[in-house]
XYZ file of C-alpha atoms in Angstrom:
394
model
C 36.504 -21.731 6.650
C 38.226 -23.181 9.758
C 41.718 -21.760 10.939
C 44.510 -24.045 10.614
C 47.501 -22.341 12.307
C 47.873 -24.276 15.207
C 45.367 -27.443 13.641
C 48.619 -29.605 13.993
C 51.190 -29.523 17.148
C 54.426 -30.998 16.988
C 53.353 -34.332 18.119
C 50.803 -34.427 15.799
C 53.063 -33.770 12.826
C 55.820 -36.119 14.006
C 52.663 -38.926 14.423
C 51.782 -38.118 10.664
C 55.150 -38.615 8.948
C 55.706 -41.863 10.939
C 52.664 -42.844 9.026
C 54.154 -42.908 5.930
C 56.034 -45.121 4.006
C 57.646 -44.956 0.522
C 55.028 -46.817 -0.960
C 51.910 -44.980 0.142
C 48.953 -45.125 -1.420
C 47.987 -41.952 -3.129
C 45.235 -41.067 -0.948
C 47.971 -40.453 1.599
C 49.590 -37.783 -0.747
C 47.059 -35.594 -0.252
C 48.651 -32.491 1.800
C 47.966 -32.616 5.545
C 46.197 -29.045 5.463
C 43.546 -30.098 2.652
C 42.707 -33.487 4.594
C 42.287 -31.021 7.976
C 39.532 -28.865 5.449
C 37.889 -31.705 4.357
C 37.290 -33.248 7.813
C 35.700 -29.768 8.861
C 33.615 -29.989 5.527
C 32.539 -33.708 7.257
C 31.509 -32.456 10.491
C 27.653 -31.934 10.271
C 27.572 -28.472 10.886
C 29.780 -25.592 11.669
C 31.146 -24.254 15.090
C 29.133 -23.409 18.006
C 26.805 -26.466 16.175
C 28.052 -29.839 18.350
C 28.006 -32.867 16.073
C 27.354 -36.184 17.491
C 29.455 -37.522 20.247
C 29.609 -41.431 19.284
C 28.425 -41.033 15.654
C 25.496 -41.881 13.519
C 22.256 -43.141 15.673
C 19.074 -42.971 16.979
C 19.472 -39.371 18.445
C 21.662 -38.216 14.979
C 20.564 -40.775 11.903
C 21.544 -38.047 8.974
C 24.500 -36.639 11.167
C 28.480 -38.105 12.008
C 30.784 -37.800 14.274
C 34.497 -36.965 14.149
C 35.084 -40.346 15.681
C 34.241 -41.876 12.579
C 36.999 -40.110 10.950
C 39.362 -42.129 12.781
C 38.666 -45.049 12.450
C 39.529 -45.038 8.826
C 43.473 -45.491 8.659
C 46.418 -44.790 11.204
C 47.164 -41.467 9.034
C 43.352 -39.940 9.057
C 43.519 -40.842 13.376
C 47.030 -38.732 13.731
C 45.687 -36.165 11.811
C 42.205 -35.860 13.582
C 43.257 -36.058 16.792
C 45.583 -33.266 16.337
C 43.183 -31.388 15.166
C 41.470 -29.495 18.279
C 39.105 -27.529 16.215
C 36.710 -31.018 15.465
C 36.712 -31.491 18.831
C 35.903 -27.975 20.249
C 32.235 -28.248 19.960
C 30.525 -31.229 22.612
C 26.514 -32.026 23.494
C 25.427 -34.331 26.144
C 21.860 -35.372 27.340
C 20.390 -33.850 24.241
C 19.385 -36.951 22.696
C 16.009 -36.770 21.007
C 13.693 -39.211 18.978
C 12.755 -38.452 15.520
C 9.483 -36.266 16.660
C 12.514 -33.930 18.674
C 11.416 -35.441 21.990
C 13.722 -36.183 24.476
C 15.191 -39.741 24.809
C 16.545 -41.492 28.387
C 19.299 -43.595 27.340
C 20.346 -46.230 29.501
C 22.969 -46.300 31.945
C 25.756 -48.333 29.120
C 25.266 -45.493 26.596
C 25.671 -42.731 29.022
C 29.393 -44.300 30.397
C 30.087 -44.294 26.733
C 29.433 -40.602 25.901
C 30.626 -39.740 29.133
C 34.136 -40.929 28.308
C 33.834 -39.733 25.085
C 33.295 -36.268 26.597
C 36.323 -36.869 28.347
C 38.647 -37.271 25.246
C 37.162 -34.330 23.173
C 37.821 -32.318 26.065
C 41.765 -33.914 25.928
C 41.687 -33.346 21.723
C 40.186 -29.792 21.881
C 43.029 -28.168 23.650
C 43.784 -25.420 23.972
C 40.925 -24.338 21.590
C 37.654 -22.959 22.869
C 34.674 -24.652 23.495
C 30.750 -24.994 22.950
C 28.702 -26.997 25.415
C 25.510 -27.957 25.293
C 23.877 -30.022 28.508
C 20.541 -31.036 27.436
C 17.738 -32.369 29.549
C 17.707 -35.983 29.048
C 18.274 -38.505 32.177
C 16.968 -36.481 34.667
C 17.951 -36.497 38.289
C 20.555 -39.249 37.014
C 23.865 -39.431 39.164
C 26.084 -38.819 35.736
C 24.706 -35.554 35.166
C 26.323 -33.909 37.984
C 29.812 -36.116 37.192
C 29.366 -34.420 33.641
C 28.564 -31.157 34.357
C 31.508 -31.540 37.330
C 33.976 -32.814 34.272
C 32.559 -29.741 32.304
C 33.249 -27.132 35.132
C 37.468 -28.272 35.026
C 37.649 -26.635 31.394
C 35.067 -23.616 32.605
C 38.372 -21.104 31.719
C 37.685 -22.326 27.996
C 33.714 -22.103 28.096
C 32.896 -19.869 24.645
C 29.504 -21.029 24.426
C 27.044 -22.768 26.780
C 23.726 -23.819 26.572
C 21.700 -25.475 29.858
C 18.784 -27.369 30.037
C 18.948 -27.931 34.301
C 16.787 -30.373 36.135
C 16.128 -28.801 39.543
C 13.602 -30.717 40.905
C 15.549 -32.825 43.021
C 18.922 -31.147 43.044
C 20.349 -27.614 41.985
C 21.641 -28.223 38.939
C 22.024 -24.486 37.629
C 23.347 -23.715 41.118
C 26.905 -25.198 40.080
C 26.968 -22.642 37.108
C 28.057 -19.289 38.868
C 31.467 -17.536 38.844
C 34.201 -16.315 36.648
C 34.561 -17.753 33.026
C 36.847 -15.701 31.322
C 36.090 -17.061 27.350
C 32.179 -16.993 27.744
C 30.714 -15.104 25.121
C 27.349 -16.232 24.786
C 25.069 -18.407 27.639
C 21.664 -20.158 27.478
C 19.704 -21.678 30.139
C 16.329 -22.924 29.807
C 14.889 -24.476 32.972
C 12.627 -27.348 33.101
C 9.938 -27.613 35.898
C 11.226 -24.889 37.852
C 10.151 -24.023 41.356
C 8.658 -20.432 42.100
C 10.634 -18.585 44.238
C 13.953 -21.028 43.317
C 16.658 -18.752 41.923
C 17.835 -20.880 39.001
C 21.923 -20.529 38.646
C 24.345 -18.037 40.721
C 26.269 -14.569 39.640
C 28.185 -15.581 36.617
C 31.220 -13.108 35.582
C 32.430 -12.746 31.773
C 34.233 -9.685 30.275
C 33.817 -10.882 27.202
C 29.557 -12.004 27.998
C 27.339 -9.931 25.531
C 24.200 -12.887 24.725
C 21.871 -14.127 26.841
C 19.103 -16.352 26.668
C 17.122 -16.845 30.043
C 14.318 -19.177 29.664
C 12.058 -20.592 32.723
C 7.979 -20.827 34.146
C 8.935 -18.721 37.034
C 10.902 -15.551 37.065
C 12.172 -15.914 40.575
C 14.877 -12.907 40.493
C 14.155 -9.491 42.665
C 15.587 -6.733 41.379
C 18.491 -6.503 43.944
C 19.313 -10.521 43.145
C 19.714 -9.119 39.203
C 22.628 -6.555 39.689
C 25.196 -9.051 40.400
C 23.489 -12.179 38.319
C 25.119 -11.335 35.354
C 27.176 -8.548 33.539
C 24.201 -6.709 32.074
C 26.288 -4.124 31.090
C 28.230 -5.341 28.542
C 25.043 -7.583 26.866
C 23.719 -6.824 23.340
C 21.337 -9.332 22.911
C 19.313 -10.471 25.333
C 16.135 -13.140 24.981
C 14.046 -13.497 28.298
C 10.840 -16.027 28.134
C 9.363 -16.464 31.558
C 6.310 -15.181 34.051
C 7.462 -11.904 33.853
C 5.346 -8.347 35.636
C 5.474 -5.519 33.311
C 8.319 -3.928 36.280
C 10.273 -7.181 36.029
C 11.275 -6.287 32.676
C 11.904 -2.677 33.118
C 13.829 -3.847 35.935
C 16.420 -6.359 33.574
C 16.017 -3.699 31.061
C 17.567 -0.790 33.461
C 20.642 -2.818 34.269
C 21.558 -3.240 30.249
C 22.387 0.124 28.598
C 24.284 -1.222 25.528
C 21.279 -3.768 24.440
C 20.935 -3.861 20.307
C 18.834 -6.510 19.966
C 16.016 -8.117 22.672
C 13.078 -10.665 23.021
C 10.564 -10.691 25.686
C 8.218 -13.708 25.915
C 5.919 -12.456 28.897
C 2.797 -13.064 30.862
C 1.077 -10.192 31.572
C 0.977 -10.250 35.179
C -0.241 -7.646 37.094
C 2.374 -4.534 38.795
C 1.508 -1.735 40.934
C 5.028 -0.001 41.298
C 5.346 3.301 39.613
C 8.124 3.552 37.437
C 10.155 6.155 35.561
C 10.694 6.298 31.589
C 13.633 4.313 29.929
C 16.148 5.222 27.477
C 18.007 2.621 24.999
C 19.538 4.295 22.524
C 21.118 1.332 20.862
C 18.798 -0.869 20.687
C 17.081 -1.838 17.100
C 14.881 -5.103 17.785
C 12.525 -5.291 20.051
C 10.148 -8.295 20.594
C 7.686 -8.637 23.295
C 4.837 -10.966 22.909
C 2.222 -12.334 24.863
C 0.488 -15.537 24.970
C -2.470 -15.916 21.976
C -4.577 -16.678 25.163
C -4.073 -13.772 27.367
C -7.098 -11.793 27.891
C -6.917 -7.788 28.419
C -8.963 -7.447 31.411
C -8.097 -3.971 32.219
C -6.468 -0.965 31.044
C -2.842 -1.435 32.395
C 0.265 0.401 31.079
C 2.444 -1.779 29.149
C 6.061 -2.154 29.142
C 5.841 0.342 26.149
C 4.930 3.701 27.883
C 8.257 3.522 29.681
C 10.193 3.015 26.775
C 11.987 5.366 24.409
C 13.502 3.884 21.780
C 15.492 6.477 19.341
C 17.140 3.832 17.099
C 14.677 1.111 17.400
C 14.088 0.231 13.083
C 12.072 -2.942 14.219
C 9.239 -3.918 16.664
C 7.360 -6.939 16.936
C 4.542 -6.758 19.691
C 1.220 -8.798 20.178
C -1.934 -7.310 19.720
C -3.170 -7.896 23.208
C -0.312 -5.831 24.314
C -1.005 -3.125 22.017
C -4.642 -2.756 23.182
C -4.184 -2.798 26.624
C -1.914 0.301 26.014
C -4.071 1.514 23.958
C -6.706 1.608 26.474
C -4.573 2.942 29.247
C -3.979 5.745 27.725
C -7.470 6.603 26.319
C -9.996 5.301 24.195
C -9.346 7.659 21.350
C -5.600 6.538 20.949
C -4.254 4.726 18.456
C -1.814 2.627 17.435
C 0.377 5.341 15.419
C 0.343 6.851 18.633
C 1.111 4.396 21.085
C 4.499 4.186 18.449
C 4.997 7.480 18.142
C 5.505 7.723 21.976
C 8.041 5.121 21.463
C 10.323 8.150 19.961
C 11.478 5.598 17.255
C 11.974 7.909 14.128
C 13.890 4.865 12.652
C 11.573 2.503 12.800
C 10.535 0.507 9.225
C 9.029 -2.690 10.462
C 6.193 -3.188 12.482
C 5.102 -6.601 13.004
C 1.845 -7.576 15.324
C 1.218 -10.839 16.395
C -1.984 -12.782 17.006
C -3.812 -9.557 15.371
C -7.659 -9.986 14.619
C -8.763 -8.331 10.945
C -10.802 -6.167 13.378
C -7.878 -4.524 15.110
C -6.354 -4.033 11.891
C -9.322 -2.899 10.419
C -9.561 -0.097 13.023
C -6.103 1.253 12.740
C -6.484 2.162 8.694
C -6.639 5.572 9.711
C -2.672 5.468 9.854
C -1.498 5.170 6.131
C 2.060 5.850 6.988
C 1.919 3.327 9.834
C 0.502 0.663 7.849
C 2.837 0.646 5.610
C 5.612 -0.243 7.582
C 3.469 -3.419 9.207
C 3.094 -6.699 8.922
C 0.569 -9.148 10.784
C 0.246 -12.541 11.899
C -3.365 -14.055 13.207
C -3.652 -15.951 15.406
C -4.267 -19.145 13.534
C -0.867 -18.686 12.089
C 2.115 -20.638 14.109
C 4.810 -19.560 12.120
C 8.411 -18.230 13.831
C 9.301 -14.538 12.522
C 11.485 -14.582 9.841
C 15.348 -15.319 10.842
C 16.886 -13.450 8.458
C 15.130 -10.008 9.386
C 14.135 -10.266 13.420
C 17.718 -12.516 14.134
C 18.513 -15.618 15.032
C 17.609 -16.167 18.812
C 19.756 -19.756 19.154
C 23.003 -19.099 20.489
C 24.329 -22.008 18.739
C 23.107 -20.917 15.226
């Protein structure tokens, strides 16, 4: 349920009673505080979730915007706009046909969701805030004005997702330095560049989620130290062209991860590399694409892990043989998790896995048990309410 403490300032309250007359209807009896919970109950969603920013239409059909709610009376408009918390929560060029696909809206449209950005940003104080720059209008001039508008109210950043376009300018290169409210950041490149770093060192003391998604993982390990406060993160979801040291690398610098994804290529490494302990950490995910071949036995991220209070690992098949084969032909699977050190561990779930993988690891009764299996025909995204929730706006 939303907090209402501070829902209504002074102003806001003095606007409200002005409103009223002796004769009002009875509509207008209702208590300020209930009208502020039903307006929350009309926003399509729930905070970080960013509703609409000009109401119903062809990127939101089934969803509304708060706007709506004031252009019913002069008493619903007081009371909304001095309400910060239905403001708090703002998307922009993320608007998407009915298949999901992005939409380019022309230049009218964009002027009027710019300025509409501009007053949520006004209504919204001093609350926090959720942002969400999608990847629509690419290249376009307002972008940068946007994201410029965005960056003035950067102390008051909770949550921010970023789609960049950084073919013809940096975008992500204007997100770097301190924002003191951040708690949880996303950005997922578009057409990326190899060799391009995507966004500067961001700071947060408060940081602990983060979502790094791009084609090219163009980050040595020296750039990673001061990229981000690995530190302090607890989940962490990386999907890129990643070498089996590149993740051992981001996994080093982040001590206090609970919960982490890895969507990888398996790209060659010849660096040798020491064994890694994460004591905290209780999901693990690291897949491969359904089309990567094994072509020789190479270690896998998992013989440098140990992973004492790991309860649940999802890992694709491929992966698992190629470990299995690097270590010897008479290995198996109960063994390649048993050198995991995970004692803790009660679901095991494999991914693109042939019936005669599986077949050959029914040797491991206890093992099997704890597993579950997807082939490779099935498309279907792990279960949210066991592996998590990876959208930081969910």
């Amino acid at each position: 349920m939303p907090p209402h403490g501070t829902a209504l300032d002074d102003l806001g309250q003095n606007q409200v009673k002005t409103s009223l007359s002796p004769s009002t209807a009875p509509i207008l009896k209702i208590p300020i505080e209930l009208i502020t919970e039903i307006f929350h109950h009309f926003l399509p969603g729930t905070y970080p979730s960013a509703p609409p920013l000009l109401g119903p239409g062809a990127d939101a059909p089934d969803e509304d915007s708060p706007t709506l709610l004031t252009q019913v009376c002069r008493h619903w408009r007081c009371i909304a706009h001095a309400t910060p918390t239905l403001w708090r929560a703002i998307a922009i060029f993320d608007s998407c046909d009915e298949q999901g696909d992005p939409i380019e809206e022309p230049d009218k449209l964009l002027l009027a969701r710019l300025d509409a950005m501009r007053r949520w940003l006004e209504l919204s104080q001093p609350r926090l805030l959720s942002i969400r720059v999608g990847e629509t209008n690419k290249g376009h001039s307002l972008r940068a004005e946007a994201i410029n508008i965005l960056l003035e109210n950067r102390s008051r950043w909770e949550y921010f997702g970023f789609t960049p376009w950084i073919r013809t300018e940096l975008e992500g290169r204007h997100i770097h330095g301190s924002f003191p409210s951040l708690r949880r950041l996303a950005i997922d490149t578009i057409d990326d560049i190899e060799g391009q770093r995507i966004f500067d060192p961001v700071d947060s003391p408060v940081l602990d989620d983060v979502t790094l998604c791009s084609s090219q993982w163009s980050h040595s390990a020296n750039d990673l130290k001061t990229l981000l406060p690995w530190h302090q993160l607890t989940i962490l979801l990386v999907e890129s062209a990643m070498s089996r040291d590149d993740v051992l690398d981001v996994l080093a610098l982040c001590p206090n991860l609970v919960h982490c994804r890895f969507d990888v290529l398996p790209l060659q490494t010849s660096t040798a590399t020491s064994v890694l302990h994460l004591p905290l950490l209780k999901t693990a995910i690291f897949t491969l694409p359904s089309a990567a071949e094994v072509t020789e036995a190479e270690p896998t991220v998992l013989q440098y892990l140990r992973l004492p209070g790991l309860s649940r690992l999802c890992v694709s098949q491929n992966l698992l043989l190629a470990e299995i084969l690097s270590r010897s032909s008479h290995h198996t699977l109960a063994e390649v998790v048993a050198a995991l050190e995970c004692p803790r561990l009660d679901a095991l779930h494999i991914v693109d896995a042939s019936y005669d993988f599986l077949g050959s690891q029914q040797d491991c009764p206890e093992l099997t048990k704890k597993f579950t299996f997807q082939n490779p025909l099935d498309k279907s995204i792990l279960d949210a309410e066991e592996w998590g929730s990876w959208d930081i706006f969910l």
